[in-house]
XYZ file of C-alpha atoms in Angstrom:
713
model
C 24.254 -21.085 -13.255
C 26.452 -18.075 -12.838
C 24.863 -14.706 -12.063
C 26.450 -11.333 -12.327
C 24.945 -9.921 -9.173
C 23.349 -10.872 -5.936
C 19.698 -9.874 -5.227
C 18.506 -9.746 -1.680
C 14.899 -10.843 -1.249
C 13.850 -7.645 0.615
C 15.491 -4.315 0.179
C 16.172 -2.323 3.265
C 13.111 -0.411 4.437
C 13.579 3.303 4.618
C 12.176 6.260 6.442
C 10.335 6.583 9.740
C 7.814 9.362 8.818
C 4.140 8.555 9.110
C 1.777 8.448 6.167
C 0.542 11.988 6.741
C 4.091 13.333 6.738
C 4.885 11.448 3.601
C 1.735 12.568 1.808
C 2.502 16.221 2.441
C 5.486 16.051 0.019
C 4.371 13.699 -2.736
C 6.012 15.649 -5.514
C 9.492 15.025 -4.057
C 9.273 11.424 -5.260
C 8.874 12.415 -8.906
C 12.147 11.737 -10.562
C 13.590 14.229 -13.044
C 14.321 12.750 -16.444
C 17.958 13.772 -16.195
C 18.510 12.014 -12.898
C 16.495 8.881 -13.556
C 18.298 5.722 -12.723
C 18.670 3.405 -15.640
C 18.158 -0.308 -15.318
C 21.427 -1.953 -14.479
C 22.940 -4.944 -12.846
C 23.256 -3.118 -9.542
C 22.557 -5.493 -6.674
C 20.089 -3.142 -5.038
C 17.446 -1.771 -7.315
C 16.779 1.757 -6.017
C 14.527 4.157 -7.887
C 13.192 6.628 -5.352
C 15.364 9.432 -4.032
C 15.259 9.007 -0.290
C 18.329 10.857 0.817
C 16.299 13.031 3.134
C 15.073 9.943 4.969
C 17.237 7.947 7.287
C 17.584 4.169 6.940
C 16.216 1.660 9.362
C 16.003 -2.159 9.362
C 13.009 -4.128 8.070
C 10.282 -4.685 10.647
C 7.721 -6.734 8.745
C 8.162 -9.648 6.313
C 5.087 -11.208 4.824
C 6.110 -14.631 3.506
C 4.106 -17.250 1.718
C 5.300 -20.691 0.869
C 4.013 -23.397 -1.525
C 0.448 -21.975 -1.794
C -1.881 -24.339 -3.651
C -5.570 -23.713 -4.345
C -7.905 -25.913 -6.482
C -11.592 -25.461 -7.257
C -13.960 -28.197 -8.396
C -16.676 -27.436 -10.890
C -19.615 -29.760 -10.461
C -22.605 -30.377 -12.675
C -26.022 -30.779 -11.147
C -27.983 -33.974 -11.503
C -24.814 -36.075 -11.903
C -25.177 -38.813 -9.293
C -22.360 -41.041 -10.435
C -19.648 -41.899 -7.863
C -17.153 -40.510 -8.453
C -18.812 -37.852 -10.543
C -17.570 -38.170 -14.037
C -18.474 -34.514 -14.826
C -16.486 -32.939 -12.016
C -13.681 -30.701 -13.258
C -10.826 -29.660 -11.051
C -9.073 -26.382 -11.952
C -5.810 -25.309 -10.336
C -5.755 -21.569 -9.548
C -2.569 -21.584 -7.540
C 0.221 -24.207 -7.921
C 3.165 -24.124 -5.555
C 3.524 -20.302 -5.357
C 6.054 -18.879 -2.949
C 7.458 -15.436 -2.272
C 7.671 -12.643 0.271
C 7.030 -8.936 0.688
C 8.604 -6.540 3.145
C 7.581 -3.245 4.601
C 8.947 -0.347 2.585
C 8.511 -2.324 -0.605
C 5.771 -2.868 -3.173
C 5.253 -6.441 -4.396
C 3.342 -6.518 -7.723
C 1.664 -9.634 -9.054
C 1.492 -9.722 -12.855
C -0.074 -12.129 -15.279
C -2.617 -12.491 -18.039
C -6.334 -12.767 -17.318
C -6.962 -16.033 -15.507
C -3.356 -16.390 -14.394
C -4.308 -16.330 -10.722
C -3.395 -12.728 -9.734
C -6.606 -11.991 -7.824
C -6.602 -15.475 -6.365
C -3.135 -14.944 -4.913
C -4.074 -11.590 -3.394
C -7.205 -13.137 -1.890
C -5.153 -16.014 -0.426
C -2.677 -13.620 1.230
C -5.485 -11.444 2.540
C -7.201 -14.383 4.175
C -10.112 -14.354 1.752
C -9.796 -18.026 0.829
C -11.303 -20.594 3.138
C -8.665 -22.157 5.301
C -9.571 -25.744 4.439
C -9.328 -24.999 0.708
C -5.874 -23.410 0.724
C -2.698 -25.352 1.233
C 0.595 -23.767 2.145
C 1.529 -21.172 4.688
C 1.264 -17.369 5.070
C 3.372 -15.820 7.834
C 4.142 -12.347 9.109
C 7.495 -12.101 10.823
C 7.440 -15.886 11.077
C 4.026 -16.079 12.745
C 1.048 -17.672 11.062
C -1.487 -14.926 10.437
C -3.685 -16.556 7.823
C -7.363 -16.349 8.808
C -6.402 -14.650 12.063
C -8.233 -11.769 13.645
C -4.984 -9.819 13.846
C -4.627 -9.761 10.098
C -8.011 -8.029 9.846
C -6.949 -5.479 12.338
C -3.618 -4.483 10.801
C -4.412 -4.898 7.107
C -6.716 -3.489 4.431
C -7.965 -4.862 1.143
C -8.892 -2.847 -1.913
C -11.357 -4.777 -4.146
C -11.221 -4.680 -7.897
C -14.804 -3.358 -8.112
C -15.757 0.085 -6.953
C -18.518 -0.397 -4.348
C -19.657 2.982 -2.965
C -22.826 4.726 -1.883
C -23.907 6.721 -5.020
C -25.326 9.835 -3.359
C -22.424 10.629 -1.017
C -19.794 13.064 -2.081
C -16.129 12.074 -2.313
C -15.270 13.978 0.900
C -18.219 12.490 2.756
C -17.293 8.948 1.603
C -13.756 9.285 2.893
C -14.962 10.995 6.083
C -17.322 8.149 6.881
C -14.469 5.722 6.260
C -12.346 7.668 8.736
C -15.195 7.378 11.307
C -15.249 3.660 10.871
C -11.562 2.911 10.644
C -10.020 5.504 13.029
C -10.625 5.397 16.816
C -13.342 7.598 18.237
C -10.712 9.193 20.458
C -8.943 10.483 17.267
C -9.909 14.189 17.016
C -12.272 15.002 14.203
C -9.962 17.766 13.057
C -7.243 15.161 12.573
C -9.586 12.897 10.711
C -10.436 15.771 8.394
C -6.720 16.482 7.831
C -6.131 12.887 6.886
C -9.082 12.949 4.536
C -8.003 16.166 2.909
C -4.425 14.804 2.494
C -5.805 11.729 0.670
C -8.110 13.939 -1.490
C -5.146 16.004 -2.594
C -2.712 13.143 -3.219
C -5.291 11.042 -5.036
C -6.011 13.962 -7.336
C -9.589 14.400 -6.145
C -9.589 18.008 -5.038
C -11.787 19.188 -7.899
C -14.282 16.281 -7.272
C -14.289 16.454 -3.464
C -17.821 17.878 -3.352
C -19.223 15.802 -6.188
C -21.408 12.760 -5.490
C -20.146 9.363 -6.468
C -23.107 8.696 -8.814
C -24.515 5.636 -10.433
C -26.431 4.674 -13.530
C -29.252 7.085 -12.704
C -27.221 9.931 -11.153
C -24.318 11.673 -12.768
C -21.205 11.791 -10.535
C -17.504 11.345 -10.660
C -15.612 9.696 -13.453
C -14.592 6.060 -13.424
C -11.014 6.888 -12.607
C -12.006 9.141 -9.761
C -14.323 6.512 -8.476
C -11.469 4.022 -8.389
C -9.206 6.415 -6.493
C -12.006 6.912 -3.934
C -12.163 3.103 -3.468
C -8.505 3.091 -2.676
C -8.766 6.036 -0.346
C -11.329 4.534 1.920
C -9.109 1.495 2.530
C -5.888 3.390 3.205
C -7.525 5.939 5.443
C -6.296 4.242 8.635
C -2.697 3.686 7.384
C -2.629 -0.101 7.541
C 0.487 -2.150 8.209
C -0.381 -4.570 5.438
C -2.195 -3.382 2.300
C -3.601 -5.674 -0.397
C -4.837 -4.209 -3.633
C -6.575 -6.012 -6.530
C -5.587 -4.065 -9.692
C -5.727 -0.621 -8.166
C -4.871 1.058 -11.442
C -7.717 -0.512 -13.402
C -9.673 2.076 -15.276
C -7.152 4.892 -14.814
C -5.131 6.605 -17.471
C -1.368 6.421 -17.395
C -0.849 9.680 -15.438
C -3.415 8.865 -12.753
C -2.226 5.272 -12.507
C 1.331 6.545 -11.919
C 0.063 8.941 -9.220
C -1.872 6.190 -7.450
C 1.251 3.936 -7.310
C 3.308 6.835 -6.076
C 0.923 7.149 -3.141
C 1.183 3.369 -2.590
C 4.965 3.732 -2.633
C 4.727 6.349 0.089
C 2.434 4.110 2.118
C 5.078 1.370 1.836
C 7.841 3.804 2.885
C 5.844 4.733 5.958
C 6.220 1.198 7.222
C 3.566 -0.820 5.322
C 3.732 -4.038 3.351
C 2.033 -3.339 0.027
C 0.964 -6.266 -2.212
C -1.022 -5.583 -5.366
C -1.931 -7.127 -8.674
C -1.470 -5.068 -11.756
C -1.971 -5.537 -15.459
C 0.875 -4.440 -17.743
C 2.251 -1.466 -15.826
C 3.910 1.423 -17.630
C 7.667 1.989 -17.475
C 7.248 4.785 -14.919
C 5.214 2.537 -12.661
C 7.768 -0.256 -12.988
C 10.399 2.103 -11.588
C 8.278 2.388 -8.404
C 7.914 -1.354 -7.848
C 10.394 -3.306 -5.752
C 9.452 -6.914 -6.491
C 7.482 -8.684 -9.170
C 5.819 -12.077 -9.311
C 4.630 -13.179 -12.720
C 2.026 -15.975 -12.782
C 1.013 -18.255 -15.622
C -2.051 -20.478 -14.983
C -1.388 -20.446 -11.294
C 2.285 -21.173 -11.532
C 5.121 -18.809 -10.584
C 7.262 -18.140 -13.730
C 9.268 -15.189 -12.276
C 10.002 -13.749 -8.850
C 12.436 -10.903 -8.330
C 13.077 -7.243 -8.721
C 12.178 -5.417 -11.992
C 15.936 -4.784 -12.496
C 16.631 -8.506 -12.648
C 13.912 -9.255 -15.216
C 16.101 -8.434 -18.347
C 18.914 -10.668 -17.119
C 16.427 -13.405 -16.222
C 15.094 -13.579 -19.792
C 18.529 -13.071 -21.274
C 19.774 -16.153 -19.460
C 16.713 -17.978 -20.628
C 17.611 -17.087 -24.241
C 15.110 -14.282 -24.844
C 16.796 -10.890 -24.820
C 14.476 -7.920 -24.130
C 14.956 -5.284 -26.841
C 16.057 -1.792 -25.771
C 13.295 0.778 -25.113
C 10.688 -1.981 -24.805
C 8.504 -2.279 -21.666
C 10.045 -5.213 -19.837
C 6.761 -6.439 -18.343
C 4.951 -6.266 -21.685
C 7.720 -8.327 -23.239
C 7.547 -10.862 -20.366
C 3.728 -11.233 -20.496
C 3.756 -11.551 -24.292
C 6.379 -14.303 -24.053
C 4.481 -16.103 -21.350
C 1.282 -15.865 -23.393
C 3.174 -17.272 -26.395
C 4.593 -20.144 -24.352
C 1.153 -20.973 -22.986
C -0.012 -21.585 -26.483
C 2.830 -23.937 -27.290
C 2.752 -27.737 -26.844
C 4.997 -27.824 -23.726
C 3.493 -24.680 -22.269
C 5.437 -22.825 -19.624
C 7.042 -25.886 -18.109
C 10.551 -24.834 -19.176
C 10.011 -21.308 -17.818
C 8.735 -22.635 -14.448
C 11.772 -24.945 -14.087
C 14.162 -22.156 -15.068
C 12.593 -19.881 -12.425
C 12.948 -22.546 -9.759
C 16.637 -22.924 -10.489
C 17.006 -19.146 -10.662
C 15.408 -18.777 -7.185
C 17.625 -21.504 -5.740
C 20.775 -19.801 -7.015
C 19.505 -16.415 -5.830
C 18.809 -17.718 -2.348
C 22.262 -19.321 -2.166
C 24.078 -16.199 -3.230
C 22.049 -13.639 -1.210
C 21.478 -15.440 2.005
C 24.130 -13.431 3.804
C 22.840 -10.137 2.402
C 19.206 -10.818 3.355
C 17.994 -8.460 6.108
C 16.135 -9.749 9.135
C 13.352 -8.089 11.132
C 15.845 -7.104 13.833
C 14.920 -10.214 15.730
C 11.544 -8.689 16.489
C 8.472 -10.827 17.043
C 5.295 -9.793 15.367
C 3.997 -8.374 18.597
C 7.144 -6.270 19.138
C 7.147 -5.109 15.511
C 3.553 -3.950 15.757
C 4.275 -2.096 18.947
C 7.263 -0.394 17.404
C 5.250 0.471 14.302
C 2.512 2.049 16.361
C 4.975 3.949 18.422
C 6.345 5.494 15.207
C 2.928 6.770 14.151
C 1.228 3.871 12.352
C -2.537 3.717 13.068
C -3.690 0.279 14.062
C -7.499 -0.032 14.226
C -8.621 0.016 17.782
C -5.437 1.499 19.182
C -5.069 5.168 19.840
C -1.334 4.977 20.354
C 1.618 2.880 21.421
C 0.945 3.643 25.122
C -2.320 1.642 24.909
C -0.693 -1.143 22.891
C 0.925 -3.115 25.637
C -0.073 -6.586 24.443
C -1.618 -8.324 21.483
C -4.801 -8.794 23.407
C -5.328 -5.095 23.747
C -5.803 -4.737 20.012
C -9.628 -4.554 19.731
C -11.300 -6.404 16.872
C -13.283 -3.193 16.169
C -12.194 0.357 16.309
C -15.313 1.890 17.845
C -18.011 0.842 20.298
C -21.153 -0.675 18.902
C -23.374 2.322 19.717
C -21.073 4.702 17.812
C -21.005 2.358 14.824
C -24.788 2.256 14.791
C -24.991 6.032 14.816
C -22.491 6.485 12.009
C -24.132 3.776 9.861
C -27.579 5.291 10.335
C -26.230 8.788 9.547
C -24.588 7.552 6.361
C -27.682 5.642 5.204
C -30.019 8.544 5.912
C -27.786 11.021 4.120
C -27.619 8.722 1.058
C -31.360 8.064 1.188
C -32.657 11.625 1.523
C -30.734 12.552 -1.631
C -32.879 10.159 -3.620
C -36.377 11.632 -3.020
C -37.622 9.804 -6.065
C -37.565 6.547 -4.043
C -39.836 7.886 -1.277
C -41.958 9.735 -3.820
C -42.495 6.648 -5.868
C -43.428 4.536 -2.840
C -45.921 7.177 -1.632
C -47.371 7.452 -5.157
C -47.929 3.734 -5.378
C -49.504 3.708 -1.881
C -51.834 6.606 -2.867
C -52.865 4.887 -6.102
C -53.608 1.675 -4.231
C -55.524 3.525 -1.525
C -57.658 5.450 -4.029
C -58.405 2.253 -5.931
C -59.610 0.580 -2.708
C -61.548 3.714 -1.663
C -63.485 3.892 -4.950
C -64.215 0.099 -4.936
C -65.299 -0.111 -1.335
C -66.904 3.280 -1.061
C -69.030 3.801 2.088
C -69.824 0.245 2.968
C -73.107 -0.269 4.810
C -73.994 -2.523 7.786
C -75.742 -5.214 5.754
C -74.642 -8.859 5.337
C -73.184 -7.897 1.961
C -71.422 -4.885 3.576
C -69.933 -7.119 6.294
C -68.661 -9.579 3.685
C -67.133 -6.786 1.609
C -65.403 -5.533 4.758
C -63.813 -8.955 5.131
C -62.570 -8.916 1.538
C -61.322 -5.320 2.005
C -59.179 -6.285 4.982
C -58.027 -9.505 3.247
C -56.689 -7.283 0.423
C -55.302 -4.467 2.631
C -53.023 -6.493 4.884
C -51.142 -8.505 2.258
C -50.924 -5.368 0.100
C -48.850 -3.724 2.866
C -46.422 -6.624 2.532
C -46.337 -6.493 -1.218
C -45.752 -2.786 -1.212
C -42.477 -3.507 0.647
C -41.068 -5.399 -2.307
C -39.126 -2.338 -3.304
C -36.852 -3.164 -0.389
C -35.641 -6.307 -2.177
C -32.782 -4.659 -4.155
C -31.838 -2.289 -1.327
C -29.635 -4.696 0.614
C -28.585 -6.740 -2.403
C -27.058 -3.572 -3.805
C -25.391 -2.792 -0.554
C -24.370 -6.385 0.071
C -20.842 -6.133 -1.297
C -20.271 -2.818 0.429
C -21.279 -4.600 3.670
C -18.978 -7.528 2.895
C -16.062 -5.265 2.073
C -16.417 -3.251 5.231
C -17.113 -6.068 7.654
C -14.376 -8.281 6.228
C -11.922 -5.806 7.801
C -13.873 -5.274 10.944
C -14.939 -1.711 10.062
C -18.077 -2.333 12.164
C -20.076 -5.157 13.692
C -22.842 -7.023 11.858
C -25.143 -6.266 14.751
C -24.518 -2.560 14.413
C -25.438 -2.746 10.739
C -28.652 -4.626 11.426
C -29.670 -2.259 14.198
C -28.932 0.861 12.154
C -30.666 -0.653 9.128
C -33.770 -1.288 11.297
C -33.759 2.138 12.947
C -33.579 4.084 9.702
C -36.333 2.011 8.174
C -38.814 2.952 10.919
C -39.274 6.689 9.995
C -39.477 5.751 6.292
C -42.639 3.823 6.946
C -44.569 6.655 8.687
C -45.540 8.623 5.577
C -46.852 5.594 3.592
C -48.821 4.414 6.583
C -50.494 7.716 7.214
C -51.334 8.240 3.624
C -52.818 4.827 3.180
C -54.755 4.959 6.446
C -56.196 8.395 5.906
C -57.461 7.683 2.449
C -59.037 4.305 3.132
C -60.435 4.616 6.668
C -62.863 7.440 6.114
C -63.887 6.631 2.514
C -64.618 2.973 3.168
C -66.632 3.900 6.266
C -64.759 1.918 8.935
C -65.921 2.203 12.549
C -64.361 3.456 15.684
C -64.122 7.217 15.144
C -60.775 8.850 16.045
C -59.735 5.984 18.364
C -60.421 3.426 15.660
C -58.527 5.531 13.116
C -55.462 5.804 15.362
C -55.383 2.066 15.871
C -55.909 1.477 12.174
C -52.946 3.701 11.506
C -50.837 1.814 14.013
C -51.720 -1.644 12.662
C -51.011 -0.479 9.064
C -47.629 0.893 10.221
C -46.922 -2.374 12.030
C -47.814 -4.318 8.878
C -45.457 -2.192 6.825
C -42.711 -2.801 9.498
C -43.345 -6.567 9.509
C -43.444 -6.736 5.705
C -40.297 -4.648 5.383
C -38.553 -6.952 7.839
C -39.654 -10.079 5.935
C -38.370 -8.646 2.617
C -35.082 -7.522 4.191
C -34.541 -11.008 5.721
C -35.213 -12.774 2.435
C -32.929 -10.347 0.535
C -30.193 -11.112 3.050
C -30.795 -14.836 2.700
C -31.093 -14.981 -1.080
C -28.557 -12.562 -2.612
C -30.108 -12.517 -6.084
C -32.701 -9.976 -7.019
C -34.918 -12.146 -9.150
C -34.727 -15.130 -6.786
C -35.496 -12.820 -3.835
C -38.575 -11.442 -5.569
C -39.775 -14.975 -6.313
C -39.181 -16.247 -2.776
C -40.812 -13.201 -1.190
C -43.905 -13.305 -3.373
C -44.328 -17.011 -2.789
C -43.852 -16.726 0.958
C -46.380 -13.893 1.284
C -48.894 -15.899 -0.789
C -48.482 -18.948 1.524
C -48.947 -16.740 4.581
C -52.094 -15.214 3.028
C -53.522 -18.639 2.221
C -53.186 -19.802 5.813
C -53.912 -16.487 7.573
C -57.582 -17.339 8.199
C -59.367 -15.595 5.371
C -59.498 -18.213 2.554
C -59.623 -21.057 5.051
C -60.790 -20.293 8.628
C -58.669 -21.602 11.417
C -60.988 -24.529 12.308
C -60.804 -25.824 8.753
C -57.024 -25.697 8.334
C -55.580 -29.213 8.320
C -53.681 -30.131 11.507
C -50.428 -30.637 9.666
C -50.581 -26.990 8.479
C -51.981 -25.312 11.668
C -48.451 -24.485 12.800
C -47.939 -22.297 9.694
C -51.182 -20.425 10.478
C -49.795 -19.361 13.869
C -46.425 -18.243 12.556
C -47.874 -16.375 9.553
C -47.037 -12.645 9.881
C -50.234 -11.838 8.078
C -52.513 -13.594 10.531
C -52.170 -11.058 13.376
C -52.592 -7.761 11.536
C -55.565 -9.296 9.677
C -57.215 -10.316 12.971
C -56.375 -6.905 14.477
C -58.258 -4.935 11.806
C -61.162 -7.382 12.051
C -61.384 -6.948 15.808
C -61.062 -3.205 15.466
C -64.013 -3.160 12.984
C -66.331 -5.905 14.310
C -65.757 -6.020 18.115
C -68.851 -4.065 18.936
C -71.890 -6.029 20.260
C -74.206 -3.090 19.610
C -73.424 -3.089 15.941
C -75.758 -5.272 13.939
C -75.065 -6.650 10.484
C -78.070 -8.990 10.007
C -81.594 -7.869 10.827
C -84.860 -9.692 10.220
C -85.369 -10.863 6.681
C -81.651 -10.041 5.900
C -80.897 -13.475 7.276
C -82.105 -14.948 3.938
C -79.595 -13.003 1.878
C -77.015 -15.230 0.215
C -79.299 -18.302 0.439
C -81.767 -19.924 -1.996
C -84.520 -17.935 -0.366
C -82.791 -14.662 -1.093
C -84.656 -14.285 -4.455
C -88.201 -14.595 -3.087
C -90.332 -11.535 -2.513
C -90.155 -9.398 0.576
C -93.678 -10.476 1.545
C -92.711 -14.120 1.401
C -89.629 -13.442 3.427
C -91.742 -11.862 6.141
C -94.004 -14.905 6.175
C -90.992 -17.186 6.348
C -89.587 -15.110 9.177
C -92.837 -15.482 11.153
C -92.873 -19.213 10.490
C -89.315 -19.429 11.754
C -90.200 -17.371 14.814
C -93.096 -19.706 15.729
C -90.889 -22.818 15.174
C -88.177 -21.457 17.430
C -90.637 -20.069 19.980
C -88.747 -16.767 19.725
C -90.140 -13.442 18.587
C -88.191 -12.475 15.452
C -89.213 -9.286 13.674
C -87.655 -7.300 10.848
C -85.751 -5.175 13.424
C -84.496 -8.154 15.360
C -80.656 -8.306 15.237
C -79.613 -11.811 14.243
C -75.843 -11.328 13.872
C -73.591 -8.787 15.527
C -69.992 -7.927 14.962
C -68.647 -10.465 17.535
C -70.742 -13.119 15.794
C -68.778 -12.391 12.614
C -65.513 -12.696 14.498
C -66.586 -16.028 15.893
C -67.557 -17.227 12.442
C -64.076 -16.330 11.195
C -62.465 -18.309 13.985
C -60.809 -15.317 15.582
C -59.300 -16.403 18.899
C -59.587 -14.489 22.164
C -56.608 -12.202 21.463
C -57.299 -8.501 21.786
C -56.482 -6.177 18.984
C -53.626 -4.732 21.057
C -52.185 -8.170 21.499
C -52.237 -8.602 17.760
C -50.518 -5.230 17.319
C -47.715 -6.149 19.681
C -47.293 -9.536 18.017
C -47.108 -7.850 14.596
C -44.453 -5.502 15.814
C -42.650 -8.437 17.458
C -42.722 -10.392 14.189
C -40.939 -7.558 12.484
C -38.283 -7.616 15.175
C -38.007 -11.420 14.849
C -37.334 -11.229 11.117
C -34.688 -8.568 11.764
C -32.991 -10.988 14.132
C -33.167 -13.625 11.432
C -31.675 -11.061 9.067
C -28.767 -10.678 11.482
C -28.073 -14.379 11.577
C -28.430 -14.571 7.796
C -25.663 -11.964 7.474
C -23.563 -13.465 10.274
C -23.494 -16.988 8.853
C -24.461 -16.553 5.180
C -22.393 -13.550 4.020
C -18.932 -15.054 4.022
C -16.696 -13.011 1.791
C -14.341 -15.843 1.119
C -13.588 -18.272 -1.705
C -14.324 -21.868 -0.833
């Protein structure tokens, strides 16, 4: 097949300025209508006026070859071998291409064509064992490598942001995570302000992001913030999944202009996009069009009209070339033969293109990936964990994380607290529920006496109080589930360590439990008539606080383990119910079957329950059964008091022991013994309760570490 022009795979990369320098003059890239370059058969498709910038060779080439990715849909309860109901769907089928620094590679296609899948595959978000093919950067395999996380960024299709932070705060926290601690705060603020200006967010800089319950920025502004937090550290490789989604034409064009400048600063930019406007097409350097996972076109936008003309489908003048291409692809998909002819034609086109342009194809100056990164850093690119080229002497010196763990913990805690204190309705609602529960208990168990009935009512009171502190923590179930994808997005690019997140999450939860604990303890302790005076009250407050802490940790762990709100609620409620059943109230320890006794000892409810019992009953001088009160609750409880006195005298003579109506027959320690309370002190139970909360936080850490994989399988 004869072609009228030769098309190099990667145009020459231009300009050595850094991203900050490029962002300061964004308007210079807007082309005047009178000087716009028409589409032609020129071998190098150049749209942006870069006369002021000097030319330099390509440093980075991201190449992918023969990528294949299949998923298997299985039906449950199908035990046939092989499973007759298994359905295999091909999402990527022999897709190849490359992207260079200084250029934007755009992936187009209809819904379900495989655009997002290809972006995920290149970004290392597909499990290595599921993806076939190769992804290299300057000839070195970087797929699934730690280095790719360090030098790249990924902008998700969904906007996942903290609702009560302002735009400026969101970007500032992103700079704290992604830029080295040694980077001056004034420089971080300059970078944030530059992004705010160039993303068109100046008027919304001090507006909160917002959510369903809080009014905030518009959808388009939210999208631009999502892009900003990922490009804050000026990555060498940038992946974007439909960055213009939800934006009007003007804002979408402005976003792609910023992406073009990022590319011109020495970055490889790969994005998926749905039907770009003509102005946006002029900013793109290469296109890949997918159809049901197959590559039906790969080349520059300028070559698209000739591609379809040679195929026999001429693009009419003044028609958007990508809209025409996608409409034609969609039409062919509905035909009998599908896009087979188009795929075969594209393969022949690519073979001819490679043969004609091999001599014109630029090389990365013979630089290895290590040398290219060193050169890039020396020219101002910011690699996470490196404060400059002088510190970047070997690949090993690139830290997996930008900042030390302690600094990450502080920033995470600060961000969480700032977002939390701007939602006082959450704390207010929790305290209101605690107050209602406490007042209900206070009115039901008002001023209990020291009779056998009073002792039994104390047991039921404590048996209700302890599990209630756990159930009152159920409002924590959606907290992490809502933050889960923010956590996945940030940790997938090593913004911070999982351990830093868990520690900060634990630290900020501790002060939140103080107010509910004090309110609940103050209302119930004095109104119910619990013993111990001030010392007993202090311990009661501490054990209630420890119970809230343990309950909060249990709920947090389960929400991290089960990432679905309804399932998390079900699992949490069931688990607390099982712990209550075997805590020692419904069935005392000596009566629990041997095959369940292990659960009794690991129940987080057991120890706070025993602690409050010991705090209340561990007083030998306190009597709960005197004289004729011993007959209460028995068949003799209904006889007259005179008969009870006679029975007591008869019992006294039979036992050869003087028993009068004032004789104490059961003290507080006797009740503890009857309940099977072991020889642990109340302080031991307090420490164990606190330790159980810590234990579930550690389990939460492992649940995140091994269970929150942000990859396709």
